[in-house]
mmCIF file of C-alpha atoms in Angstrom:
data_model
loop_
_atom_site.group_PDB
_atom_site.id
_atom_site.type_symbol
_atom_site.label_atom_id
_atom_site.label_comp_id
_atom_site.label_asym_id
_atom_site.label_seq_id
_atom_site.Cartn_x
_atom_site.Cartn_y
_atom_site.Cartn_z
ATOM 1 C CA MET Q 1 -2.922 12.990 -22.557
ATOM 2 C CA ALA Q 2 -5.927 10.667 -22.247
ATOM 3 C CA LEU Q 3 -6.802 11.259 -25.905
ATOM 4 C CA ALA Q 4 -3.244 10.494 -26.965
ATOM 5 C CA VAL Q 5 -3.315 7.255 -24.959
ATOM 6 C CA ARG Q 6 -6.594 6.194 -26.573
ATOM 7 C CA LYS Q 7 -5.141 6.848 -30.038
ATOM 8 C CA VAL Q 8 -2.060 4.755 -29.285
ATOM 9 C CA TYR Q 9 -4.118 1.829 -27.985
ATOM 10 C CA ALA Q 10 -6.614 1.970 -30.844
ATOM 11 C CA GLY Q 11 -6.780 -1.240 -32.831
ATOM 12 C CA ILE Q 12 -4.803 -3.657 -30.680
ATOM 13 C CA THR Q 13 -7.822 -5.589 -29.399
ATOM 14 C CA ALA Q 14 -10.042 -5.154 -32.427
ATOM 15 C CA HIS Q 15 -7.482 -6.223 -35.047
ATOM 16 C CA PRO Q 16 -4.574 -8.128 -33.468
ATOM 17 C CA PRO Q 17 -1.799 -8.962 -35.933
ATOM 18 C CA ARG Q 18 -1.502 -12.508 -37.211
ATOM 19 C CA LEU Q 19 1.058 -14.459 -35.206
ATOM 20 C CA SER Q 20 3.810 -16.485 -36.821
ATOM 21 C CA GLU Q 21 4.374 -20.145 -35.916
ATOM 22 C CA ASP Q 22 7.353 -19.148 -33.759
ATOM 23 C CA HIS Q 23 5.231 -16.713 -31.798
ATOM 24 C CA MET Q 24 2.436 -19.239 -31.471
ATOM 25 C CA GLN Q 25 4.956 -21.552 -29.828
ATOM 26 C CA LEU Q 26 5.756 -18.793 -27.364
ATOM 27 C CA ARG Q 27 2.080 -18.861 -26.412
ATOM 28 C CA HIS Q 28 2.328 -22.363 -25.005
ATOM 29 C CA HIS Q 29 -0.665 -23.187 -22.856
ATOM 30 C CA VAL Q 30 0.679 -22.568 -19.381
ATOM 31 C CA THR Q 31 -1.568 -22.300 -16.354
ATOM 32 C CA ALA Q 32 -0.704 -21.264 -12.839
ATOM 33 C CA ASP Q 33 -1.135 -24.872 -11.733
ATOM 34 C CA GLN Q 34 1.486 -26.001 -14.258
ATOM 35 C CA VAL Q 35 4.189 -23.606 -13.071
ATOM 36 C CA PRO Q 36 6.659 -25.676 -11.022
ATOM 37 C CA PRO Q 37 6.022 -25.097 -7.299
ATOM 38 C CA PHE Q 38 8.741 -23.941 -4.975
ATOM 39 C CA PRO Q 39 8.883 -23.271 -1.224
ATOM 40 C CA TYR Q 40 8.000 -19.722 -0.232
ATOM 41 C CA GLN Q 41 11.190 -18.619 1.489
ATOM 42 C CA ARG Q 42 12.530 -15.084 0.998
ATOM 43 C CA VAL Q 43 9.871 -12.431 0.504
ATOM 44 C CA HIS Q 44 10.794 -9.525 -1.731
ATOM 45 C CA VAL Q 45 10.546 -6.167 0.054
ATOM 46 C CA PRO Q 46 8.519 -3.813 -2.165
ATOM 47 C CA VAL Q 47 9.200 -0.101 -2.358
ATOM 48 C CA LEU Q 48 7.623 2.190 0.225
ATOM 49 C CA LEU Q 49 6.522 -0.849 2.232
ATOM 50 C CA LYS Q 50 6.393 0.894 5.603
ATOM 51 C CA GLU Q 51 4.471 3.831 4.179
ATOM 52 C CA ALA Q 52 1.997 1.709 2.191
ATOM 53 C CA VAL Q 53 1.134 -0.640 5.055
ATOM 54 C CA GLY Q 54 1.014 2.329 7.418
ATOM 55 C CA TYR Q 55 -1.686 3.994 5.332
ATOM 56 C CA ILE Q 56 -3.593 0.716 4.914
ATOM 57 C CA ALA Q 57 -3.512 0.416 8.732
ATOM 58 C CA PRO Q 58 -4.539 -3.269 8.952
ATOM 59 C CA CYS Q 59 -7.026 -4.141 11.723
ATOM 60 C CA ASP Q 60 -8.274 -7.418 13.149
ATOM 61 C CA GLY Q 61 -11.297 -8.817 11.384
ATOM 62 C CA LYS Q 62 -10.966 -6.578 8.329
ATOM 63 C CA ALA Q 63 -10.529 -7.548 4.665
ATOM 64 C CA TYR Q 64 -7.908 -6.221 2.250
ATOM 65 C CA LEU Q 65 -7.107 -6.575 -1.449
ATOM 66 C CA ASP Q 66 -3.580 -6.748 -2.864
ATOM 67 C CA ALA Q 67 -4.388 -6.190 -6.528
ATOM 68 C CA THR Q 68 -0.787 -6.641 -7.707
ATOM 69 C CA PHE Q 69 0.681 -9.465 -5.594
ATOM 70 C CA GLY Q 70 4.045 -9.656 -7.389
ATOM 71 C CA GLU Q 71 6.514 -11.048 -4.852
ATOM 72 C CA GLY Q 72 4.029 -10.846 -1.971
ATOM 73 C CA GLY Q 73 5.712 -8.203 0.178
ATOM 74 C CA TYR Q 74 2.612 -6.089 0.828
ATOM 75 C CA THR Q 75 0.374 -9.109 1.388
ATOM 76 C CA LYS Q 76 2.703 -10.723 3.911
ATOM 77 C CA HIS Q 77 3.173 -7.553 5.933
ATOM 78 C CA ILE Q 78 -0.562 -6.804 6.002
ATOM 79 C CA LEU Q 79 -1.248 -10.328 7.260
ATOM 80 C CA ASP Q 80 1.524 -10.029 9.850
ATOM 81 C CA SER Q 81 0.158 -6.696 11.090
ATOM 82 C CA ALA Q 82 -3.300 -7.908 12.150
ATOM 83 C CA LYS Q 83 -5.613 -10.910 12.285
ATOM 84 C CA CYS Q 84 -7.184 -9.941 8.993
ATOM 85 C CA LYS Q 85 -7.866 -11.525 5.611
ATOM 86 C CA VAL Q 86 -6.337 -10.704 2.229
ATOM 87 C CA ILE Q 87 -7.356 -11.515 -1.320
ATOM 88 C CA ALA Q 88 -4.298 -11.381 -3.572
ATOM 89 C CA ILE Q 89 -4.491 -11.234 -7.356
ATOM 90 C CA ASP Q 90 -1.931 -11.146 -10.133
ATOM 91 C CA GLN Q 91 -1.916 -11.733 -13.870
ATOM 92 C CA ASP Q 92 1.497 -13.422 -13.845
ATOM 93 C CA PRO Q 93 1.069 -17.181 -13.287
ATOM 94 C CA ILE Q 94 4.463 -17.340 -11.582
ATOM 95 C CA ALA Q 95 3.307 -14.736 -9.062
ATOM 96 C CA VAL Q 96 0.021 -16.626 -8.608
ATOM 97 C CA ASN Q 97 2.007 -19.758 -7.801
ATOM 98 C CA LYS Q 98 4.014 -17.829 -5.200
ATOM 99 C CA ALA Q 99 0.799 -16.508 -3.690
ATOM 100 C CA ARG Q 100 -0.604 -20.028 -3.432
ATOM 101 C CA GLN Q 101 2.546 -21.155 -1.651
ATOM 102 C CA LEU Q 102 2.210 -18.256 0.780
ATOM 103 C CA ALA Q 103 -1.445 -19.134 1.387
ATOM 104 C CA HIS Q 104 -0.265 -22.330 3.126
ATOM 105 C CA VAL Q 105 1.491 -20.126 5.690
ATOM 106 C CA TYR Q 106 -1.750 -18.214 6.388
ATOM 107 C CA PRO Q 107 -4.524 -20.847 6.224
ATOM 108 C CA ASP Q 108 -8.036 -19.409 5.884
ATOM 109 C CA ARG Q 109 -6.634 -15.865 5.760
ATOM 110 C CA LEU Q 110 -5.169 -15.562 2.259
ATOM 111 C CA SER Q 111 -7.045 -16.421 -0.928
ATOM 112 C CA VAL Q 112 -5.598 -16.073 -4.421
ATOM 113 C CA GLU Q 113 -7.094 -15.136 -7.785
ATOM 114 C CA TRP Q 114 -5.392 -15.294 -11.191
ATOM 115 C CA GLU Q 115 -6.567 -12.015 -12.681
ATOM 116 C CA GLN Q 116 -5.402 -8.718 -14.185
ATOM 117 C CA PHE Q 117 -5.559 -5.806 -11.768
ATOM 118 C CA GLY Q 118 -7.730 -3.923 -14.247
ATOM 119 C CA ASN Q 119 -10.409 -6.571 -13.707
ATOM 120 C CA ILE Q 120 -10.741 -6.269 -9.924
ATOM 121 C CA ALA Q 121 -14.426 -5.438 -10.386
ATOM 122 C CA ASN Q 122 -14.873 -9.184 -10.991
ATOM 123 C CA ILE Q 123 -14.185 -9.733 -7.285
ATOM 124 C CA LYS Q 124 -17.622 -9.238 -5.762
ATOM 125 C CA GLN Q 125 -16.563 -8.108 -2.316
ATOM 126 C CA SER Q 126 -15.907 -4.910 -0.416
ATOM 127 C CA PHE Q 127 -12.626 -4.144 1.324
ATOM 128 C CA ASP Q 128 -11.203 -1.986 4.098
ATOM 129 C CA GLY Q 129 -8.050 -1.324 2.092
ATOM 130 C CA ILE Q 130 -6.744 -1.869 -1.437
ATOM 131 C CA VAL Q 131 -3.135 -1.608 -2.574
ATOM 132 C CA LEU Q 132 -1.897 -1.256 -6.159
ATOM 133 C CA ASP Q 133 1.812 -1.415 -7.002
ATOM 134 C CA ILE Q 134 2.004 -0.703 -10.749
ATOM 135 C CA GLY Q 135 5.693 -1.476 -11.185
ATOM 136 C CA LEU Q 136 7.434 -4.665 -12.266
ATOM 137 C CA SER Q 137 8.762 -6.999 -9.604
ATOM 138 C CA SER Q 138 12.471 -7.680 -9.350
ATOM 139 C CA SER Q 139 11.967 -11.246 -10.580
ATOM 140 C CA GLN Q 140 10.214 -9.967 -13.707
ATOM 141 C CA PHE Q 141 13.069 -7.568 -14.437
ATOM 142 C CA ASP Q 142 15.591 -10.330 -13.892
ATOM 143 C CA SER Q 143 13.662 -12.938 -15.880
ATOM 144 C CA SER Q 144 14.237 -13.992 -19.478
ATOM 145 C CA ARG Q 145 10.944 -12.491 -20.658
ATOM 146 C CA GLY Q 146 12.371 -9.385 -22.260
ATOM 147 C CA PHE Q 147 11.495 -6.686 -19.724
ATOM 148 C CA SER Q 148 15.074 -5.509 -19.266
ATOM 149 C CA PHE Q 149 17.448 -4.102 -21.880
ATOM 150 C CA GLN Q 150 20.363 -5.172 -19.678
ATOM 151 C CA ARG Q 151 19.804 -8.854 -20.415
ATOM 152 C CA ASP Q 152 19.558 -10.486 -23.837
ATOM 153 C CA ALA Q 153 16.315 -12.437 -24.012
ATOM 154 C CA PRO Q 154 13.357 -13.077 -26.327
ATOM 155 C CA LEU Q 155 11.478 -9.832 -26.957
ATOM 156 C CA ASP Q 156 8.279 -10.814 -25.161
ATOM 157 C CA MET Q 157 7.329 -8.390 -22.329
ATOM 158 C CA ARG Q 158 4.015 -10.051 -21.498
ATOM 159 C CA MET Q 159 3.221 -10.069 -17.792
ATOM 160 C CA SER Q 160 0.851 -12.935 -18.452
ATOM 161 C CA TYR Q 161 2.437 -15.275 -20.978
ATOM 162 C CA ALA Q 162 -0.198 -17.972 -20.658
ATOM 163 C CA ALA Q 163 -3.106 -18.758 -22.932
ATOM 164 C CA GLN Q 164 -6.302 -16.815 -22.307
ATOM 165 C CA HIS Q 165 -7.744 -17.645 -18.897
ATOM 166 C CA GLY Q 166 -11.155 -16.422 -17.769
ATOM 167 C CA SER Q 167 -11.259 -12.652 -18.151
ATOM 168 C CA LEU Q 168 -7.491 -12.385 -18.707
ATOM 169 C CA ARG Q 169 -6.870 -10.720 -22.060
ATOM 170 C CA ARG Q 170 -4.588 -12.624 -24.425
ATOM 171 C CA LEU Q 171 -1.510 -10.465 -24.870
ATOM 172 C CA ILE Q 172 0.614 -9.884 -27.961
ATOM 173 C CA PRO Q 173 4.415 -10.268 -27.587
ATOM 174 C CA ALA Q 174 6.534 -7.159 -28.057
ATOM 175 C CA SER Q 175 8.339 -8.851 -30.951
ATOM 176 C CA VAL Q 176 5.105 -8.960 -32.947
ATOM 177 C CA ILE Q 177 4.576 -5.243 -32.383
ATOM 178 C CA VAL Q 178 8.156 -4.354 -33.304
ATOM 179 C CA ASN Q 179 8.123 -6.458 -36.463
ATOM 180 C CA GLN Q 180 4.591 -5.919 -37.744
ATOM 181 C CA PHE Q 181 3.384 -2.480 -36.660
ATOM 182 C CA SER Q 182 3.869 0.447 -39.009
ATOM 183 C CA ARG Q 183 6.671 2.939 -38.500
ATOM 184 C CA ALA Q 184 4.107 5.625 -37.572
ATOM 185 C CA LYS Q 185 2.438 3.385 -34.978
ATOM 186 C CA LEU Q 186 5.773 2.459 -33.420
ATOM 187 C CA ALA Q 187 6.780 6.121 -33.235
ATOM 188 C CA SER Q 188 3.459 6.893 -31.543
ATOM 189 C CA ILE Q 189 3.993 4.161 -28.936
ATOM 190 C CA PHE Q 190 7.546 5.294 -28.173
ATOM 191 C CA SER Q 191 6.536 8.953 -27.987
ATOM 192 C CA SER Q 192 3.214 8.782 -26.141
ATOM 193 C CA LEU Q 193 3.872 5.875 -23.779
ATOM 194 C CA GLY Q 194 7.653 6.013 -23.530
ATOM 195 C CA GLN Q 195 8.040 9.791 -23.797
ATOM 196 C CA GLU Q 196 10.975 9.166 -26.127
ATOM 197 C CA ARG Q 197 12.232 12.295 -27.900
ATOM 198 C CA PHE Q 198 13.836 10.320 -30.764
ATOM 199 C CA ALA Q 199 10.761 8.136 -31.370
ATOM 200 C CA GLY Q 200 10.652 8.827 -35.116
ATOM 201 C CA LYS Q 201 14.334 8.078 -35.681
ATOM 202 C CA ILE Q 202 14.125 4.854 -33.671
ATOM 203 C CA ALA Q 203 11.007 3.683 -35.519
ATOM 204 C CA PHE Q 204 12.716 4.368 -38.840
ATOM 205 C CA GLU Q 205 15.788 2.345 -37.794
ATOM 206 C CA ILE Q 206 13.587 -0.546 -36.665
ATOM 207 C CA GLU Q 207 11.704 -0.512 -39.964
ATOM 208 C CA LYS Q 208 14.989 -0.601 -41.882
ATOM 209 C CA ARG Q 209 16.468 -3.449 -39.873
ATOM 210 C CA ARG Q 210 13.410 -5.694 -39.772
ATOM 211 C CA THR Q 211 13.325 -5.855 -43.576
ATOM 212 C CA GLN Q 212 16.678 -7.636 -43.378
ATOM 213 C CA SER Q 213 15.889 -9.935 -40.434
ATOM 214 C CA PRO Q 214 13.247 -9.997 -37.650
ATOM 215 C CA ILE Q 215 13.987 -8.188 -34.394
ATOM 216 C CA ASP Q 216 13.256 -10.974 -31.929
ATOM 217 C CA THR Q 217 15.570 -10.292 -28.987
ATOM 218 C CA THR Q 218 16.137 -7.461 -26.535
ATOM 219 C CA GLN Q 219 19.719 -6.999 -27.736
ATOM 220 C CA GLN Q 220 18.571 -6.567 -31.334
ATOM 221 C CA LEU Q 221 16.167 -3.849 -30.208
ATOM 222 C CA VAL Q 222 18.857 -2.163 -28.100
ATOM 223 C CA ASP Q 223 21.195 -2.168 -31.117
ATOM 224 C CA ALA Q 224 18.524 -0.486 -33.237
ATOM 225 C CA VAL Q 225 17.974 2.194 -30.587
ATOM 226 C CA LEU Q 226 21.689 2.887 -30.193
ATOM 227 C CA ALA Q 227 22.033 3.214 -33.974
ATOM 228 C CA ALA Q 228 19.210 5.769 -34.098
ATOM 229 C CA VAL Q 229 19.964 7.978 -31.085
ATOM 230 C CA PRO Q 230 22.610 10.673 -31.666
ATOM 231 C CA PRO Q 231 25.941 9.706 -30.014
ATOM 232 C CA ALA Q 232 26.185 13.074 -28.245
ATOM 233 C CA PHE Q 233 22.879 12.397 -26.486
ATOM 234 C CA VAL Q 234 23.964 8.876 -25.513
ATOM 235 C CA GLN Q 235 27.102 10.234 -23.869
ATOM 236 C CA LYS Q 236 25.368 12.877 -21.762
ATOM 237 C CA SER Q 237 22.172 10.960 -20.898
ATOM 238 C CA SER Q 238 21.741 9.833 -17.284
ATOM 239 C CA ILE Q 239 19.655 6.820 -18.359
ATOM 240 C CA HIS Q 240 20.223 4.089 -20.929
ATOM 241 C CA PRO Q 241 19.017 5.227 -24.390
ATOM 242 C CA ALA Q 242 16.691 2.200 -24.632
ATOM 243 C CA THR Q 243 14.926 2.873 -21.318
ATOM 244 C CA ARG Q 244 11.955 4.786 -22.712
ATOM 245 C CA VAL Q 245 11.504 2.513 -25.733
ATOM 246 C CA PHE Q 246 11.269 -0.535 -23.467
ATOM 247 C CA GLN Q 247 8.900 1.343 -21.169
ATOM 248 C CA GLY Q 248 6.584 2.310 -24.005
ATOM 249 C CA LEU Q 249 6.506 -1.208 -25.436
ATOM 250 C CA ARG Q 250 5.850 -2.813 -22.059
ATOM 251 C CA ILE Q 251 3.003 -0.406 -21.285
ATOM 252 C CA TYR Q 252 1.447 -1.054 -24.678
ATOM 253 C CA VAL Q 253 1.822 -4.845 -24.583
ATOM 254 C CA ASN Q 254 0.140 -5.085 -21.177
ATOM 255 C CA ASP Q 255 -2.307 -2.168 -21.578
ATOM 256 C CA GLU Q 256 -0.990 -0.855 -18.266
ATOM 257 C CA LEU Q 257 -2.603 2.591 -18.420
ATOM 258 C CA GLY Q 258 -5.953 1.181 -19.464
ATOM 259 C CA GLN Q 259 -5.778 -1.349 -16.643
ATOM 260 C CA LEU Q 260 -4.871 1.383 -14.162
ATOM 261 C CA GLN Q 261 -7.856 3.527 -15.136
ATOM 262 C CA SER Q 262 -10.206 0.548 -14.831
ATOM 263 C CA ALA Q 263 -8.729 -0.456 -11.481
ATOM 264 C CA LEU Q 264 -9.074 3.028 -9.996
ATOM 265 C CA SER Q 265 -12.734 3.285 -10.984
ATOM 266 C CA ALA Q 266 -13.532 -0.177 -9.649
ATOM 267 C CA ALA Q 267 -11.581 0.262 -6.411
ATOM 268 C CA THR Q 268 -13.646 3.257 -5.314
ATOM 269 C CA GLN Q 269 -16.781 1.118 -5.606
ATOM 270 C CA MET Q 270 -15.202 -1.667 -3.531
ATOM 271 C CA LEU Q 271 -14.039 0.340 -0.503
ATOM 272 C CA ASN Q 272 -15.946 0.259 2.765
ATOM 273 C CA PRO Q 273 -16.414 3.584 4.618
ATOM 274 C CA GLY Q 274 -13.044 4.456 6.125
ATOM 275 C CA GLY Q 275 -11.283 2.193 3.628
ATOM 276 C CA ARG Q 276 -8.179 3.397 1.825
ATOM 277 C CA LEU Q 277 -6.791 2.955 -1.674
ATOM 278 C CA VAL Q 278 -2.976 3.053 -1.816
ATOM 279 C CA VAL Q 279 -1.343 3.328 -5.242
ATOM 280 C CA VAL Q 280 2.393 3.137 -5.948
ATOM 281 C CA SER Q 281 3.420 4.250 -9.443
ATOM 282 C CA PHE Q 282 6.799 4.512 -11.133
ATOM 283 C CA HIS Q 283 6.591 6.994 -13.989
ATOM 284 C CA SER Q 284 4.850 10.258 -14.778
ATOM 285 C CA LEU Q 285 2.139 8.809 -17.028
ATOM 286 C CA GLU Q 286 0.864 6.537 -14.254
ATOM 287 C CA ASP Q 287 1.217 9.150 -11.531
ATOM 288 C CA SER Q 288 -0.632 11.737 -13.599
ATOM 289 C CA ILE Q 289 -3.590 9.379 -14.045
ATOM 290 C CA VAL Q 290 -3.689 8.587 -10.304
ATOM 291 C CA LYS Q 291 -3.315 12.215 -9.251
ATOM 292 C CA LYS Q 292 -6.071 13.484 -11.554
ATOM 293 C CA PHE Q 293 -8.422 10.638 -10.649
ATOM 294 C CA PHE Q 294 -7.975 11.188 -6.912
ATOM 295 C CA ARG Q 295 -8.460 14.932 -7.273
ATOM 296 C CA GLY Q 296 -11.566 14.531 -9.412
ATOM 297 C CA ILE Q 297 -13.368 11.985 -7.272
ATOM 298 C CA SER Q 298 -12.570 13.816 -4.034
ATOM 299 C CA GLN Q 299 -14.121 17.014 -5.445
ATOM 300 C CA GLN Q 300 -17.405 15.363 -6.469
ATOM 301 C CA HIS Q 301 -18.729 15.312 -2.900
ATOM 302 C CA GLN Q 302 -17.652 18.921 -2.370
ATOM 303 C CA HIS Q 303 -19.403 20.029 -5.557
ATOM 304 C CA GLN Q 304 -22.593 18.261 -4.522
ATOM 305 C CA HIS Q 305 -22.631 20.116 -1.203
ATOM 306 C CA GLN Q 306 -22.003 23.430 -2.967
ATOM 307 C CA HIS Q 307 -24.859 22.752 -5.374
ATOM 308 C CA GLN Q 308 -27.085 21.808 -2.438
ATOM 309 C CA HIS Q 309 -26.451 25.092 -0.623
ATOM 310 C CA MET Q 310 -26.884 27.184 -3.775
ATOM 311 C CA SER Q 311 -30.120 25.503 -4.901
ATOM 312 C CA LYS Q 312 -33.452 26.516 -3.421
ATOM 313 C CA PRO Q 313 -35.184 23.462 -1.884
ATOM 314 C CA ALA Q 314 -38.591 22.534 -3.220
ATOM 315 C CA ALA Q 315 -41.615 23.536 -1.182
ATOM 316 C CA GLY Q 316 -42.111 21.284 1.825
ATOM 317 C CA THR Q 317 -38.518 19.965 1.815
ATOM 318 C CA ASN Q 318 -35.283 21.034 3.439
ATOM 319 C CA ALA Q 319 -31.734 21.083 2.136
ATOM 320 C CA ASN Q 320 -30.759 17.825 3.835
ATOM 321 C CA GLU Q 321 -33.567 15.964 2.079
ATOM 322 C CA THR Q 322 -32.155 16.927 -1.323
ATOM 323 C CA PHE Q 323 -28.765 15.336 -0.553
ATOM 324 C CA ASP Q 324 -28.239 11.939 -2.157
ATOM 325 C CA PRO Q 325 -26.648 9.653 0.503
ATOM 326 C CA SER Q 326 -25.843 7.006 -2.120
ATOM 327 C CA ILE Q 327 -23.038 9.169 -3.512
ATOM 328 C CA ARG Q 328 -19.733 8.089 -2.011
ATOM 329 C CA ALA Q 329 -17.360 10.683 -0.635
ATOM 330 C CA PHE Q 330 -13.568 10.520 -0.750
ATOM 331 C CA SER Q 331 -10.638 12.482 0.582
ATOM 332 C CA VAL Q 332 -7.048 12.570 -0.671
ATOM 333 C CA LEU Q 333 -4.713 11.879 2.249
ATOM 334 C CA THR Q 334 -1.492 12.664 0.388
ATOM 335 C CA ARG Q 335 -1.350 16.286 -0.662
ATOM 336 C CA ARG Q 336 1.941 15.495 -2.350
ATOM 337 C CA ALA Q 337 3.159 12.104 -3.477
ATOM 338 C CA VAL Q 338 5.151 10.183 -0.873
ATOM 339 C CA ARG Q 339 8.670 9.397 -2.091
ATOM 340 C CA ALA Q 340 11.224 6.826 -0.968
ATOM 341 C CA SER Q 341 13.757 7.939 1.632
ATOM 342 C CA ASP Q 342 17.422 8.395 0.779
ATOM 343 C CA GLU Q 343 18.177 5.250 2.768
ATOM 344 C CA GLU Q 344 15.674 3.186 0.794
ATOM 345 C CA VAL Q 345 16.962 4.505 -2.529
ATOM 346 C CA GLU Q 346 20.495 3.580 -1.486
ATOM 347 C CA HIS Q 347 19.433 -0.001 -0.774
ATOM 348 C CA ASN Q 348 17.019 -0.231 -3.720
ATOM 349 C CA PRO Q 349 17.793 2.172 -6.602
ATOM 350 C CA ARG Q 350 14.546 1.178 -8.345
ATOM 351 C CA SER Q 351 12.604 2.966 -5.602
ATOM 352 C CA ARG Q 352 13.983 6.321 -6.767
ATOM 353 C CA SER Q 353 11.097 6.932 -9.161
ATOM 354 C CA ALA Q 354 8.323 5.514 -6.951
ATOM 355 C CA LYS Q 355 5.426 7.752 -5.893
ATOM 356 C CA LEU Q 356 2.727 6.776 -3.409
ATOM 357 C CA ARG Q 357 -0.721 8.377 -3.231
ATOM 358 C CA VAL Q 358 -3.635 7.554 -0.932
ATOM 359 C CA LEU Q 359 -7.397 8.026 -1.211
ATOM 360 C CA GLU Q 360 -9.800 7.421 1.690
ATOM 361 C CA ARG Q 361 -13.529 6.819 1.536
ATOM 362 C CA ILE Q 362 -15.051 9.121 4.155
ATOM 363 C CA ALA Q 363 -18.755 8.392 3.550
#
């Protein structure tokens, strides 16, 4: 799977397609400071909130990192649970603005960084807990930025639609990918990142339609998908036929899997002993990466101990002297992924696919 992901991502950063004047206008230079401020009133309740904050177990005097601030639900509840401090980051300037508004409610306890969660290594600090919620926020789904196939909007899908800022990578709109990538590349994105069974047919339909006029809106893309997917499958499918195509495009545009892998590696180097990493994912590609990473890093310490007991110590030394204390040890606290309760799913259908996993640094 990792090899397939690398193949799909190959070339996007090295040779980005040339942008048209229309798309350049979409890249207007917006900064978080220029987003209109608004009072921080209702806080969105994220999925598995009780479980996530329960595993983080906030304590007085400790420091925590919310690497995907979104609507601020996790941050607010961590701050309300103890006299602690939180650093909140997000790549979406609208979310950063919300975080800055919330910081006024918690003076000297909440600081905000405009950053992609894959770049958390840039924050030179250790933490007693880190939370990652890889899904889109409700406001992003309901926005006019092209994330949802249920709303006609420009085909954008960038979580950060501003000009390049610091280490934030400048993202390419989904419309550029749909209109300029080859049929084979589109099919690869839909298949590998969207797990779409009709990827080839959909890519062919897109290629045919874009020769007549550009596909620049979500409805135009939905129409192409519906024209390509067999009617019998549409009738019996439990999800909208465009679901996986939109998923694959969004993951590709924002390099979500690459960011996740970078964030996991960095987070383990940023945890204090006893600190916990809580990750909430929403589809099998993300969960598979988290599950395998947690399993692998938790077994490293065990393998070192096994090697220590099997190896004969050098003359004049004992087994304990051959152990390297600089190697961090971790334990997986969730043998199986934690899922949302029936009650939560009833109130928030989007929580149905959520999976929560937890890793703890034990040494």
